[in-house]
XYZ file of C-alpha atoms in Angstrom:
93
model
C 192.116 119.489 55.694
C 192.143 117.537 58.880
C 192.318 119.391 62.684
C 195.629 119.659 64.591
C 195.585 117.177 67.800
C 192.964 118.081 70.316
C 190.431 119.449 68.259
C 187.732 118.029 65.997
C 186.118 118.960 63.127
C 182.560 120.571 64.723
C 180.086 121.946 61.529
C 183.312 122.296 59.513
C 185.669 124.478 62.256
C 188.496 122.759 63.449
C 187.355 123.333 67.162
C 189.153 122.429 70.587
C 188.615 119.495 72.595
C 187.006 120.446 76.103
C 188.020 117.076 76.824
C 190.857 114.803 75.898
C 192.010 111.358 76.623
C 196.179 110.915 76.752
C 196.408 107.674 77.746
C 198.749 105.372 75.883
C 195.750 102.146 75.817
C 193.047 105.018 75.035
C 191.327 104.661 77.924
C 190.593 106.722 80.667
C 188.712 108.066 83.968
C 185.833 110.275 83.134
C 186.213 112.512 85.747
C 187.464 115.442 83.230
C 184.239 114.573 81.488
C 182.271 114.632 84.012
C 183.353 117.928 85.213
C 182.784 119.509 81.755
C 179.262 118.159 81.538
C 178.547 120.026 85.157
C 179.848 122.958 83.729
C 176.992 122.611 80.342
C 177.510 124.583 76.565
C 178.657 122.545 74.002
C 181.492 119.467 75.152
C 183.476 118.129 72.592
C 185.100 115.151 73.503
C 188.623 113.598 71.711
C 189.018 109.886 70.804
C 188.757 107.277 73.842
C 186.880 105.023 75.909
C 186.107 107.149 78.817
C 184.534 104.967 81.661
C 183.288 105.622 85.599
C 179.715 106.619 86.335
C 179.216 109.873 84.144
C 176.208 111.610 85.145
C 174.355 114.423 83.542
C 171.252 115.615 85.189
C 169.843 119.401 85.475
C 170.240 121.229 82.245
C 168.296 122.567 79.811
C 170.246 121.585 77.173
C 173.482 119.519 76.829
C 175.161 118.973 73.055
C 177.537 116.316 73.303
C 180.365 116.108 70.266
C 182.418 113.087 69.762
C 184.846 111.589 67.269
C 184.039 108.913 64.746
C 181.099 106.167 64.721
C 182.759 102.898 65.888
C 183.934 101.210 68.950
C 187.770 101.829 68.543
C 188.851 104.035 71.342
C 191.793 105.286 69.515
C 189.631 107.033 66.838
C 186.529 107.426 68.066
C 184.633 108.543 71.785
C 183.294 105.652 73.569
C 181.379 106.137 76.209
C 180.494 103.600 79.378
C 178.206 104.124 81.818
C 176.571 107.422 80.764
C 173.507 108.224 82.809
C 171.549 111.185 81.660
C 168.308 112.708 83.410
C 166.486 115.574 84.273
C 168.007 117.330 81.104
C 164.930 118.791 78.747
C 167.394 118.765 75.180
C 170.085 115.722 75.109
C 171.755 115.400 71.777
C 175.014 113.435 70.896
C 177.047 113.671 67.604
C-alpha cells in the first residue's frame, strides 16, 4: 500500500515527513531543511529540489531519508549544495 501525502515509506512504516516541499514547480528554500538537520535524529525529507547552502556539521550521527533515486523533483529529493562536515556517521537513503 502506498503512504498518505507527507510521509514516506521508511523500513516499511509509512512515516511522516520532517520536511516537505509545497511548492507548485517542486522547488524550494532549504531553510526548513536546514533547521531539521540542526535539530539531528532521523530527517526524512518529501519529494523536491531543495536548494540554498545546507550545512550539516557537529553530530555524531545524521540519517538522511529521501524519496526516489532520480533527478525529478516532483518524485524524488534533490538536493543542491549540501555541505556536510565534522559529522562522525553520515548516511543518505
Amino acid at each position: 500500500n502506498a503512504c498518505p501525502a507527507n510521509h514516506r515509506c521508511v523500513h516499511g512504516v509509512c512515516t511522516a515527513c520532517t520536511v516537505t516541499c509545497s511548492a507548485a514547480n517542486h522547488t524550494c528554500d532549504g531553510a526548513d531543511l536546514q533547521t531539521a538537520l540542526r535539530t539531528g535524529g532521523t530527517v526524512v525529507v518529501c519529494p523536491g529540489l531543495y536548494t540554498g547552502a545546507i550545512s550539516v556539521a557537529i553530530l555524531a550521527a545524521l540519517p538522511l531519508i529521501g524519496a526516489g533515486d532520480g533527478e525529478d523533483p516532483a518524485t524524488n529529493t534533490v538536493l543542491r549544495n549540501l555541505s556536510v562536515s565534522s559529522v562522525t556517521t553520515f548516511t543518505m537513503s
